[in-house]
PDB file of C-alpha atoms in Angstrom:
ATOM      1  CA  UNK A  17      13.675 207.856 156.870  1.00 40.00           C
ATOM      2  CA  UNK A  18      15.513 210.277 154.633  1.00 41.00           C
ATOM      3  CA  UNK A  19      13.230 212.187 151.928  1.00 44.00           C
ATOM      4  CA  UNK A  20      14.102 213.197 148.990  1.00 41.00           C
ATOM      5  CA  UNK A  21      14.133 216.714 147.415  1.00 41.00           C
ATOM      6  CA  UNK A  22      13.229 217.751 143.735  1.00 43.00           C
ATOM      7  CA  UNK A  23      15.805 220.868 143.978  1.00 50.00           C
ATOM      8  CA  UNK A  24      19.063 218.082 144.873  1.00 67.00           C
ATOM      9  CA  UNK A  25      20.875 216.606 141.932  1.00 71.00           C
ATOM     10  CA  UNK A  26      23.722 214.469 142.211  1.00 66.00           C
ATOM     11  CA  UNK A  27      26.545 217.044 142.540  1.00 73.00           C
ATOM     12  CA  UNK A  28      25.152 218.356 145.570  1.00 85.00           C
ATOM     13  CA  UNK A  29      23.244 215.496 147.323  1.00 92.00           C
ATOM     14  CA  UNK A  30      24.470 214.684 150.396  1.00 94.00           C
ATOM     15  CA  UNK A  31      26.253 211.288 151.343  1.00 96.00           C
ATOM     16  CA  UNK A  32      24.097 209.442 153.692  1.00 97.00           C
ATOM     17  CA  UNK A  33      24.389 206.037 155.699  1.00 98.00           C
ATOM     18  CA  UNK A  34      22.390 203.413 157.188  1.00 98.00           C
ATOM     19  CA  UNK A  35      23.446 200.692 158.626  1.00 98.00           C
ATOM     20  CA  UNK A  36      22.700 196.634 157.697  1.00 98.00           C
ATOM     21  CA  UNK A  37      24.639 193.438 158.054  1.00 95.00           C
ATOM     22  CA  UNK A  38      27.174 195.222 159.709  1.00 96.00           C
ATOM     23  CA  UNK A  39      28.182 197.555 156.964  1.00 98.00           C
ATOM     24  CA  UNK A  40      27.758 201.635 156.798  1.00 98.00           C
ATOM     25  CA  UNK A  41      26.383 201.771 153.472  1.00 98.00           C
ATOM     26  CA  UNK A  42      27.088 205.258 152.038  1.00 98.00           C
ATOM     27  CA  UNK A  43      24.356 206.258 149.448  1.00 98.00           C
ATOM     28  CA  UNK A  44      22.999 209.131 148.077  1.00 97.00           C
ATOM     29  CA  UNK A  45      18.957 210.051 147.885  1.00 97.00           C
ATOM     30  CA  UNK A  46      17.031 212.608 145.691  1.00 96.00           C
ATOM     31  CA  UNK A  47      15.328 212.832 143.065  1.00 95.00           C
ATOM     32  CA  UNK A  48      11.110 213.765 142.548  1.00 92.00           C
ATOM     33  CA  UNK A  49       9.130 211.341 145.344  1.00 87.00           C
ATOM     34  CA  UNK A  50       5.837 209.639 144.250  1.00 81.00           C
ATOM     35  CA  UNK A  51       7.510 207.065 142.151  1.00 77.00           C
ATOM     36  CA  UNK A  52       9.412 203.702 143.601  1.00 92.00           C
ATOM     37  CA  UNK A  53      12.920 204.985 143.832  1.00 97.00           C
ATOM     38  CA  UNK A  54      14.975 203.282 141.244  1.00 98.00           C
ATOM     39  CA  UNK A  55      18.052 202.087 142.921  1.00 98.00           C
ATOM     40  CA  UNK A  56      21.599 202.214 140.612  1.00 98.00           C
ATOM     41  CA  UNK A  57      24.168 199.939 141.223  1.00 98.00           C
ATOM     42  CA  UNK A  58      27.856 200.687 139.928  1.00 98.00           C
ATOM     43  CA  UNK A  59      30.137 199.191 137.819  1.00 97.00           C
ATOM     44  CA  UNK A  60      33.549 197.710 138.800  1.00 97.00           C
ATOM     45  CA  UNK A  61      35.447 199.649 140.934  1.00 96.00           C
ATOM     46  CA  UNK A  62      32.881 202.541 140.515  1.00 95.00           C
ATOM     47  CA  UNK A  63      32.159 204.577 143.634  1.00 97.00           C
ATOM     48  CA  UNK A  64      29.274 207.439 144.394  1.00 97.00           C
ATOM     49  CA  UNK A  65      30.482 210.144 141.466  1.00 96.00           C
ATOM     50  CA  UNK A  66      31.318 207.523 139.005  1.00 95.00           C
ATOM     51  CA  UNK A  67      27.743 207.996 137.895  1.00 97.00           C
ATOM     52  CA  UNK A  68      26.912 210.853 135.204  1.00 97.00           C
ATOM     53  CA  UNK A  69      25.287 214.044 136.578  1.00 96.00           C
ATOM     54  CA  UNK A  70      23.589 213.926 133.049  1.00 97.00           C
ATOM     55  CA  UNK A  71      22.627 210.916 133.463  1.00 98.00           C
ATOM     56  CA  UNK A  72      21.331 210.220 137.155  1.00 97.00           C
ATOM     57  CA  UNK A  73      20.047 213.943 137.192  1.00 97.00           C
ATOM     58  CA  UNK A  74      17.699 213.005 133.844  1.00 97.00           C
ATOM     59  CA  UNK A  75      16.506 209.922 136.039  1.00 97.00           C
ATOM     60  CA  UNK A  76      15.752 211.920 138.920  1.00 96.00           C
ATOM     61  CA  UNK A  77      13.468 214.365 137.151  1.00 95.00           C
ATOM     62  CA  UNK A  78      10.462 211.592 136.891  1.00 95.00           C
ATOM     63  CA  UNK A  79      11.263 209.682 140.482  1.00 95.00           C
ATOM     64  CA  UNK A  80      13.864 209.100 143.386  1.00 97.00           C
ATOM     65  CA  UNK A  81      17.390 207.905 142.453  1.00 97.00           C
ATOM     66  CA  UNK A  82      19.128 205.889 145.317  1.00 98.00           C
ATOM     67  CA  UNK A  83      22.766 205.564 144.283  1.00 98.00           C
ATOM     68  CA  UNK A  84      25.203 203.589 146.981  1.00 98.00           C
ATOM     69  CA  UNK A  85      28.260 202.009 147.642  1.00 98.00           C
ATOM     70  CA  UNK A  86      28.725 198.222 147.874  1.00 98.00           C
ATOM     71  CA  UNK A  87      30.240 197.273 151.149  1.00 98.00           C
ATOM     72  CA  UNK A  88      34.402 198.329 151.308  1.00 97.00           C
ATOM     73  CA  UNK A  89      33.557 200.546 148.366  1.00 98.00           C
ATOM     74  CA  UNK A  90      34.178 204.426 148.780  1.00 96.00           C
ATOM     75  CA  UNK A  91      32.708 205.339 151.789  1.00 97.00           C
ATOM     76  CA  UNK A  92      30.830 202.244 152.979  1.00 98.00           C
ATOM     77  CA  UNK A  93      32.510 200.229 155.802  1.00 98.00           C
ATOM     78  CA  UNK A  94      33.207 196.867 155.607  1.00 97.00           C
ATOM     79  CA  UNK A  95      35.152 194.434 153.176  1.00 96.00           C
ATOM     80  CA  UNK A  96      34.404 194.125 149.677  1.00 97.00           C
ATOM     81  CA  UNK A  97      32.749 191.068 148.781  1.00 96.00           C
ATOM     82  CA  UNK A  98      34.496 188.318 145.679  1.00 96.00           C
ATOM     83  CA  UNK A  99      30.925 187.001 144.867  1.00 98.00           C
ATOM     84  CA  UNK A 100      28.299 188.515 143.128  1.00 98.00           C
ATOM     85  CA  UNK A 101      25.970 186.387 145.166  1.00 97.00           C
ATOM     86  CA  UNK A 102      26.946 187.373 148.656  1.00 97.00           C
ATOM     87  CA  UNK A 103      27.095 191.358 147.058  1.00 98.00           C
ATOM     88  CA  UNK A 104      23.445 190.680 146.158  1.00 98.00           C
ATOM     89  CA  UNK A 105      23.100 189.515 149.800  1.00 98.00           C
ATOM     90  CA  UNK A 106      24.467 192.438 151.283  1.00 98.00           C
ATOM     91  CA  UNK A 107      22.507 195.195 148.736  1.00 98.00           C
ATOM     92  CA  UNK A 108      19.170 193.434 149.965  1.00 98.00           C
ATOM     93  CA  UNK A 109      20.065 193.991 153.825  1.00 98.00           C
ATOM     94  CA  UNK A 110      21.093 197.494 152.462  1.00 98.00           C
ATOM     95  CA  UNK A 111      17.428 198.237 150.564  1.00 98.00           C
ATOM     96  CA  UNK A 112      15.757 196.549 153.567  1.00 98.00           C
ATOM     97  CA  UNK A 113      17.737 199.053 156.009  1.00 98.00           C
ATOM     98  CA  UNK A 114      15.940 201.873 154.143  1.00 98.00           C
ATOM     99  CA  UNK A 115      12.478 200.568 154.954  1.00 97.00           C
ATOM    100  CA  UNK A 116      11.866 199.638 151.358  1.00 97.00           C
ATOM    101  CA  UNK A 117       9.288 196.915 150.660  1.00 97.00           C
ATOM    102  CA  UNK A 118       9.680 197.098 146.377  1.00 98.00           C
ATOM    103  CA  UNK A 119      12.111 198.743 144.335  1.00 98.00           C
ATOM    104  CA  UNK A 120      12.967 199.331 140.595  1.00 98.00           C
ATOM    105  CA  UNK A 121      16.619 198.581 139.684  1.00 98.00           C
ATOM    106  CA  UNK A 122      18.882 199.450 137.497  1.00 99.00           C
ATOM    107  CA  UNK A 123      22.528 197.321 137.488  1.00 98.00           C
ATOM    108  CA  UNK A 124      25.230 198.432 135.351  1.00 98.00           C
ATOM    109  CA  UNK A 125      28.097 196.039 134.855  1.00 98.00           C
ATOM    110  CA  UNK A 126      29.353 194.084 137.844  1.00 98.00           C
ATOM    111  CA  UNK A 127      26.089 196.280 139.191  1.00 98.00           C
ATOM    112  CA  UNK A 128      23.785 193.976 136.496  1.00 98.00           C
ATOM    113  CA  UNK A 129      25.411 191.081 137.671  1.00 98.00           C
ATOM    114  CA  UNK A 130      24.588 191.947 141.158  1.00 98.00           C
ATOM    115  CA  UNK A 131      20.905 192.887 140.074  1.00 98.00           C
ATOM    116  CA  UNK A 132      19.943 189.818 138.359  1.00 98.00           C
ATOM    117  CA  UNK A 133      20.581 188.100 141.569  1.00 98.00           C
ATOM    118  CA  UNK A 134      18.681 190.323 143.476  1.00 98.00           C
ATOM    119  CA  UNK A 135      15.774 189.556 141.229  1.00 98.00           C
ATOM    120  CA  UNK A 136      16.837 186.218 141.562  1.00 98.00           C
ATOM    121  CA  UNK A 137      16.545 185.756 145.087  1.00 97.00           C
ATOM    122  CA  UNK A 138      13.872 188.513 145.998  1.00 97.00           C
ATOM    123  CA  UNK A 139      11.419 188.185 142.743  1.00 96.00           C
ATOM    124  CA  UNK A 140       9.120 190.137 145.219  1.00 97.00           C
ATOM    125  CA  UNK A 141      11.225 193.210 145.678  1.00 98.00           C
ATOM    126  CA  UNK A 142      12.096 193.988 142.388  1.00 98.00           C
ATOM    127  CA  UNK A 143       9.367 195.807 140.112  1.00 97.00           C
ATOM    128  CA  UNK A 144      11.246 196.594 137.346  1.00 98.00           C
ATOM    129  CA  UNK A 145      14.849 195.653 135.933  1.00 98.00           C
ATOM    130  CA  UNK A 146      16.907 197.589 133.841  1.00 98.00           C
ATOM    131  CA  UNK A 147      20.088 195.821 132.889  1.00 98.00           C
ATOM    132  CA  UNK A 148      23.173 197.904 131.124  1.00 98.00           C
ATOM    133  CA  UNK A 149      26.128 196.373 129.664  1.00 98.00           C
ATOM    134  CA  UNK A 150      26.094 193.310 131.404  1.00 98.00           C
ATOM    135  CA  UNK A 151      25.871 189.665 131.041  1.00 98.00           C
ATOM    136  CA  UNK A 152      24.551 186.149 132.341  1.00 98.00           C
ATOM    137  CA  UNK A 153      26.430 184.081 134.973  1.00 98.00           C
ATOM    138  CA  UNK A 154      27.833 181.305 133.199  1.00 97.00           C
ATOM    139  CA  UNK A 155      27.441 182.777 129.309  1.00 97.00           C
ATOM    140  CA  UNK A 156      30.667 182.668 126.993  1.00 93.00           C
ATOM    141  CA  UNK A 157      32.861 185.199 126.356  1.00 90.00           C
ATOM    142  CA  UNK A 158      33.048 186.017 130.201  1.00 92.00           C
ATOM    143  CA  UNK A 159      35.493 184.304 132.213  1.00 94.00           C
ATOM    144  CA  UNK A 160      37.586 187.591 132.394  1.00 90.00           C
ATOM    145  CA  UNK A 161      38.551 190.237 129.985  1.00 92.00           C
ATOM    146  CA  UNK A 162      41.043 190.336 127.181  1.00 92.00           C
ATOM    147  CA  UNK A 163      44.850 191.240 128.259  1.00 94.00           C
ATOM    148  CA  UNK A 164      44.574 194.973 126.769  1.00 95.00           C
ATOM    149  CA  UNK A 165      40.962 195.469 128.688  1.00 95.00           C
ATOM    150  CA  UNK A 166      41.925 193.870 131.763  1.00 94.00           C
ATOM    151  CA  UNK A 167      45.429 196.193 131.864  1.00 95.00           C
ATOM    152  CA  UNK A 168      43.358 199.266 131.678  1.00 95.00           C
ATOM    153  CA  UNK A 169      40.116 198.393 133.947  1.00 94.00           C
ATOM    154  CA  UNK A 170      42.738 196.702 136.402  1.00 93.00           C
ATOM    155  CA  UNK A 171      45.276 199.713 136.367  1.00 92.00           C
ATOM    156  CA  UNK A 172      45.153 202.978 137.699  1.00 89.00           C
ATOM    157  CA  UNK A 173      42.173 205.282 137.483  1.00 84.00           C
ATOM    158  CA  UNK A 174      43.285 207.380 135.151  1.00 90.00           C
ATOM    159  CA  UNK A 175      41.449 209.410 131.936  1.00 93.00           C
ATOM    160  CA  UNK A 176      43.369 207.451 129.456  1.00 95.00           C
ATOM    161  CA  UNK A 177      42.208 203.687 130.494  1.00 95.00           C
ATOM    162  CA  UNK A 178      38.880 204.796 131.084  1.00 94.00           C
ATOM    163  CA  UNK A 179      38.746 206.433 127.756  1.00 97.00           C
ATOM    164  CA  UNK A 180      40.069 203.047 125.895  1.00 97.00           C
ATOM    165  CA  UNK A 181      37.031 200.680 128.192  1.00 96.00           C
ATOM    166  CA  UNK A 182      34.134 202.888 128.468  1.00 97.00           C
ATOM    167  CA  UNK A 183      33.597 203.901 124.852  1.00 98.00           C
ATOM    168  CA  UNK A 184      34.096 203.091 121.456  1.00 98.00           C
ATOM    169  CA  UNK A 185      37.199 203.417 119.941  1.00 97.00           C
ATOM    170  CA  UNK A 186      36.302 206.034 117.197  1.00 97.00           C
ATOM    171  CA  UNK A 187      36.523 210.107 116.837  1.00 98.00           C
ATOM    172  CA  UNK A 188      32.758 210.585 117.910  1.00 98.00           C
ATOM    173  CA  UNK A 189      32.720 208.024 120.887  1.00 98.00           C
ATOM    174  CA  UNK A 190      35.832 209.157 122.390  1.00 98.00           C
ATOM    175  CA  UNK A 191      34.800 213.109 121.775  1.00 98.00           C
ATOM    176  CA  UNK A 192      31.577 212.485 123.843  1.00 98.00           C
ATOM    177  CA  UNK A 193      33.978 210.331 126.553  1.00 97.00           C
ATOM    178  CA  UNK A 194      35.777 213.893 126.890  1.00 97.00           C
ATOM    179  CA  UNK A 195      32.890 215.321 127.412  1.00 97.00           C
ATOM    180  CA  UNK A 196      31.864 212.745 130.328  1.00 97.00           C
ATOM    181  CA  UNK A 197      34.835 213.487 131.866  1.00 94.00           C
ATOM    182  CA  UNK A 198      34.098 216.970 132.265  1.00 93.00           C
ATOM    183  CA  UNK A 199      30.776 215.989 133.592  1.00 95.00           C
ATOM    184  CA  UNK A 200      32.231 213.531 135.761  1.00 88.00           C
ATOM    185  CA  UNK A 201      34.308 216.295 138.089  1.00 89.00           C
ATOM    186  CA  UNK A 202      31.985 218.435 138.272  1.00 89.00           C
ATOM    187  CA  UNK A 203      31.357 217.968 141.444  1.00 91.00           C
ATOM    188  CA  UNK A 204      33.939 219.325 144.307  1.00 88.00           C
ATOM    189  CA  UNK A 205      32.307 219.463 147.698  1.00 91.00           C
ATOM    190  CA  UNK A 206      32.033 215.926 149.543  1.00 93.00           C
ATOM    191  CA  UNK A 207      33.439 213.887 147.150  1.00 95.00           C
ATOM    192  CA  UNK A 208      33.275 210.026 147.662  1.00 96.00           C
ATOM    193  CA  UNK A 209      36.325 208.519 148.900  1.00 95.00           C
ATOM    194  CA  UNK A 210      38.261 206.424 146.003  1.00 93.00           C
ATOM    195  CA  UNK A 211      37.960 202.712 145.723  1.00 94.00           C
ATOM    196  CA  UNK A 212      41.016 200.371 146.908  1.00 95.00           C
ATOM    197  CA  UNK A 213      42.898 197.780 145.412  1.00 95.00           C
ATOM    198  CA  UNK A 214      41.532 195.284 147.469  1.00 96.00           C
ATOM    199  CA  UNK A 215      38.227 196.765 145.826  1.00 96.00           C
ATOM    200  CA  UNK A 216      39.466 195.804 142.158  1.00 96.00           C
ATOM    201  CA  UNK A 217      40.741 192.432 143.996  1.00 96.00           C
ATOM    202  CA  UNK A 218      37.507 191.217 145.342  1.00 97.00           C
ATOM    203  CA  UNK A 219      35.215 192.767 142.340  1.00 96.00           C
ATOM    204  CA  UNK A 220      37.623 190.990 139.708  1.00 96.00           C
ATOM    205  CA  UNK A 221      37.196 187.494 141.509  1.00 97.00           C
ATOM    206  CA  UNK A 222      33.673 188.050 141.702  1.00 97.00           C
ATOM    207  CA  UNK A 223      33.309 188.833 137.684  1.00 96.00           C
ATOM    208  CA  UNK A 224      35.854 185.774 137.198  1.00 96.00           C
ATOM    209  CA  UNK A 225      33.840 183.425 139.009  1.00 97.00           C
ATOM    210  CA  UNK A 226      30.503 184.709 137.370  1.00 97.00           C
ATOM    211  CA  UNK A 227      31.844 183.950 134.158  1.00 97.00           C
ATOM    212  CA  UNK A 228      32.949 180.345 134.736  1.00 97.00           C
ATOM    213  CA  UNK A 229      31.483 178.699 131.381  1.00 96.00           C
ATOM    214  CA  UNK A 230      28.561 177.032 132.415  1.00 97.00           C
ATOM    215  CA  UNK A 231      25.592 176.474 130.051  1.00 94.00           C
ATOM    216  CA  UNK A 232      22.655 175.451 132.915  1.00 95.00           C
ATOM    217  CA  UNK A 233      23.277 178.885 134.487  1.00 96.00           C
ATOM    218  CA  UNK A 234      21.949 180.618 131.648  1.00 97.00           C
ATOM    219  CA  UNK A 235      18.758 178.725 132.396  1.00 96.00           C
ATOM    220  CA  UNK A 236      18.724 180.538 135.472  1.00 97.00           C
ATOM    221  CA  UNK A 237      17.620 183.827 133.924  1.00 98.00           C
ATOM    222  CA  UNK A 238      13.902 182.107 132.603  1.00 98.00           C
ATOM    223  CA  UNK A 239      12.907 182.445 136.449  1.00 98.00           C
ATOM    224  CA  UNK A 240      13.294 186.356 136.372  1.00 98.00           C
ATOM    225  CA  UNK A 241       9.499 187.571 137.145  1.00 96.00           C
ATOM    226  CA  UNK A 242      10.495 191.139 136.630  1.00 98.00           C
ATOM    227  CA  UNK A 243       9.663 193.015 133.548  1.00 97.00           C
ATOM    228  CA  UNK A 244      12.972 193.814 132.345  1.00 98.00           C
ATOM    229  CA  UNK A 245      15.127 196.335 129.783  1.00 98.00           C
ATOM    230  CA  UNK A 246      18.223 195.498 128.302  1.00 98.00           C
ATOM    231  CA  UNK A 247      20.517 198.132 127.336  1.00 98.00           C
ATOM    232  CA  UNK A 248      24.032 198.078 125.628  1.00 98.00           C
ATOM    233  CA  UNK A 249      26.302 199.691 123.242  1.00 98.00           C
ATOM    234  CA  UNK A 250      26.686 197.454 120.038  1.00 98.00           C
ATOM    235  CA  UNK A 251      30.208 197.556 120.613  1.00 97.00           C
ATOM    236  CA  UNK A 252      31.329 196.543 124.144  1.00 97.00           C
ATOM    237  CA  UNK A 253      35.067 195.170 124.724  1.00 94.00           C
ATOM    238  CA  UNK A 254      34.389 194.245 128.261  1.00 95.00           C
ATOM    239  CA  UNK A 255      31.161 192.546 127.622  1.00 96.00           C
ATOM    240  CA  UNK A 256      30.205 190.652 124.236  1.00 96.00           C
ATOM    241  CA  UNK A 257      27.016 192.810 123.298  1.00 97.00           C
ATOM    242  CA  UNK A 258      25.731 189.817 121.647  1.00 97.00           C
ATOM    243  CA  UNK A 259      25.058 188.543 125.080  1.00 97.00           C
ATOM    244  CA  UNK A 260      22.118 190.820 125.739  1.00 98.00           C
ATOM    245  CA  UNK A 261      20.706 189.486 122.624  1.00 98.00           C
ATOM    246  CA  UNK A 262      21.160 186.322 124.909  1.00 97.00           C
ATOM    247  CA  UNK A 263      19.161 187.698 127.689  1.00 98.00           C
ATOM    248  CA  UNK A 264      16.359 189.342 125.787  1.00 98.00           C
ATOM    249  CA  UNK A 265      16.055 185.556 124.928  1.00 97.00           C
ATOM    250  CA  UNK A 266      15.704 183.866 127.891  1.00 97.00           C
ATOM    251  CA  UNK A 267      14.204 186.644 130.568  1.00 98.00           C
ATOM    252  CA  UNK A 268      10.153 186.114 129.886  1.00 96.00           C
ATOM    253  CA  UNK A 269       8.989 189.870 129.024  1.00 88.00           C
ATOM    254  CA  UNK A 270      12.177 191.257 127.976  1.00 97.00           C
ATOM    255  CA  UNK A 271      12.612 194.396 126.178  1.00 97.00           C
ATOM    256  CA  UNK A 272      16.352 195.072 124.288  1.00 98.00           C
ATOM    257  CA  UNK A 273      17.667 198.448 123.155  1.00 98.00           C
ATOM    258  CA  UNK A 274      20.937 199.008 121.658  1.00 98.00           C
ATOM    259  CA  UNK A 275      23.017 202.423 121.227  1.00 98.00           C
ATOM    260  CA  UNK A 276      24.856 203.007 117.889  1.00 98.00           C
ATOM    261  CA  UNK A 277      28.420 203.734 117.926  1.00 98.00           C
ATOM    262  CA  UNK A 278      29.255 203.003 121.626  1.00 98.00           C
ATOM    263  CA  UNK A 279      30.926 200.253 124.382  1.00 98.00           C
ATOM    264  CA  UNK A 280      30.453 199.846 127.887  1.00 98.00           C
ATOM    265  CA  UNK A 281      29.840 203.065 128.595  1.00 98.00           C
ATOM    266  CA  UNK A 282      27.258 204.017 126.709  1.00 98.00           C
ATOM    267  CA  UNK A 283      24.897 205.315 129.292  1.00 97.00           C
ATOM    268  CA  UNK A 284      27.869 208.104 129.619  1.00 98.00           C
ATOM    269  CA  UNK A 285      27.529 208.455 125.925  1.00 98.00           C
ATOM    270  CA  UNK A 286      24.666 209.051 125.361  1.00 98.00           C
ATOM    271  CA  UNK A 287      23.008 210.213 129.075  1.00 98.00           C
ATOM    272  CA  UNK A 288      20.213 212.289 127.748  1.00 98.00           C
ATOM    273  CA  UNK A 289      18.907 209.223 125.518  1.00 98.00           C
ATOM    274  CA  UNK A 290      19.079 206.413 127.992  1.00 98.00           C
ATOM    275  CA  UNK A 291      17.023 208.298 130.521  1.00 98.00           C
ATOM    276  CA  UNK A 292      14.224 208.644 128.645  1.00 98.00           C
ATOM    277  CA  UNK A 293      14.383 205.501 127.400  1.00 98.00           C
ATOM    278  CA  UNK A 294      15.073 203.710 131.126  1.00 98.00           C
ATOM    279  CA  UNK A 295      12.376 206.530 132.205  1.00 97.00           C
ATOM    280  CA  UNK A 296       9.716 205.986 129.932  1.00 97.00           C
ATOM    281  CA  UNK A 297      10.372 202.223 130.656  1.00 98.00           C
ATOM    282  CA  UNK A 298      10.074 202.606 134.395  1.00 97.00           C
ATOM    283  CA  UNK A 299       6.559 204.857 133.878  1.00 94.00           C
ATOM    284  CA  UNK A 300       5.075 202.553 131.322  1.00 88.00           C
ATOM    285  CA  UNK A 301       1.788 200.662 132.544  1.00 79.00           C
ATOM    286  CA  UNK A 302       1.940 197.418 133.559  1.00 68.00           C
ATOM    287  CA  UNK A 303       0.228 195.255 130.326  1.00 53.00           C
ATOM    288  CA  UNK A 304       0.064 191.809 128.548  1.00 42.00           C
ATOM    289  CA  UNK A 305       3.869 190.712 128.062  1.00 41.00           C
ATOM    290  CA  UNK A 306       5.715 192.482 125.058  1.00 40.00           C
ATOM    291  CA  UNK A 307       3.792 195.231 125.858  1.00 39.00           C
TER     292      UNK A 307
END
């Protein structure tokens, strides 16, 4: 199995694969080993370097990172999957390909979507859950995105439409965006391939479907067993902040923290804050609940 290596960071880890349910999952390893790795799991149409190296590089200083691709993303083989529950599916044949018996996990998005089923499903394998800017299958405010988001997330890649979904739309929010962008490039040597359009296809069925009003789903989340963290910007356009408040309410042993000033992409925003915070989750001993 692959080790890891406290001297890689995410602009020069190397793009690895291992294969499971008939997809070459491409994923990335590093970080400092002694820890359970804390697997990340991207947001729509987010490949390999769609993560902050501020970010994932801050994680990776207190334990292994695992980033990968969900099948037909970047450089993974296969086709891209139009339900979250068949992605969760796939991800678990992709963590059992790596010889992994527990995990920690952290879903952003689509990626928290995709997480809360894996907890779901596998309440064995996941230690601790770290959900960002996401929401519950079934919860209102969900069954797709405004016209002016869903123009921009659905059109092309470009600095402008990520700018106008990822962060808030003031001088400060969209000044530290820049500065993500910057961060975001960084990186020239083995880049991950870009996503498709049958990527945003598939991925936008699966978040339609998710968020198909339906009340019981909700209930759903009261069987999560994993001590969880909720994090969001208190703005979001993609994805009503008020339904982490929603979450924090039903997941036993929830914990909520919310970033000032900041939308869906306020892990970008604000990298150097939301590792500790995810960090110092992750490392905290294991207690009565609340604790």
């Amino acid at each position: 199995m692959t080790t890891a290596s406290e001297m890689i960071s995410r602009n020069n880890a190397a793009t690895l694969s291992v294969t499971a349910a008939g997809v070459d999952f491409a994923h990335r390893r590093f970080g400092r080993l002694g820890e359970l790795p804390l697997v990340m799991l991207q947001h729509y149409r987010g490949n390999l370097d769609n993560w902050d190296p501020a970010l994932v590089d801050a994680l990776a200083a207190e334990r292994e990172v695992i980033l990968v691709d969900y099948p037909g993303v970047g450089s993974s083989t296969g086709d891209p999957s139009s339900t979250i529950g068949e992605t969760a599916r796939r991800m678990i044949a992709f963590i059992a390909a790596l010889g992994l018996d527990q995990i920690d996990l952290l879903g952003f998005s689509i990626g928290g979507f995709v997480a809360q089923e894996i907890a779901l499903v596998r309440p064995t394998l996941v230690r601790r859950l770290v959900l960002a800017a996401t929401g519950p299958k079934g919860a209102p405010g969900m069954h797709g995105w405004r016209d002016d988001i869903a123009a921009a997330a659905r059109g092309e890649s470009k600095p402008e439409n990520l700018l106008y979904i990822m962060f808030a739309h003031t001088e400060a929010s969209q000044a530290k965006g820049m500065d993500f962008l910057g961060r975001f490039m960084e990186r020239q040597e083995g880049r991950d391939a870009p996503t498709s359009d049958a990527v945003r296809d598939a991925q936008y069925d699966a978040i339609v479907e998710w968020g198909i009003p339906d009340h019981a789903a909700l209930q759903r989340l009261t069987g999560i067993k994993s001590r969880t963290l909720i994090i969001q910007g208190d703005g979001d356009l993609m994805i009503p902040t008020k339904l982490s408040h929603l979450m924090a309410g039903l997941i036993p042993d929830a914990r909520i923290r919310i970033y000032p000033d900041a939308a869906h992409g306020f892990l970008f925003q604000y990298p150097t804050d939301v590792a500790a915070d995810v960090n110092a989750f992750l490392a905290r001993k294991e207690g009565r609940a609340g604790s």
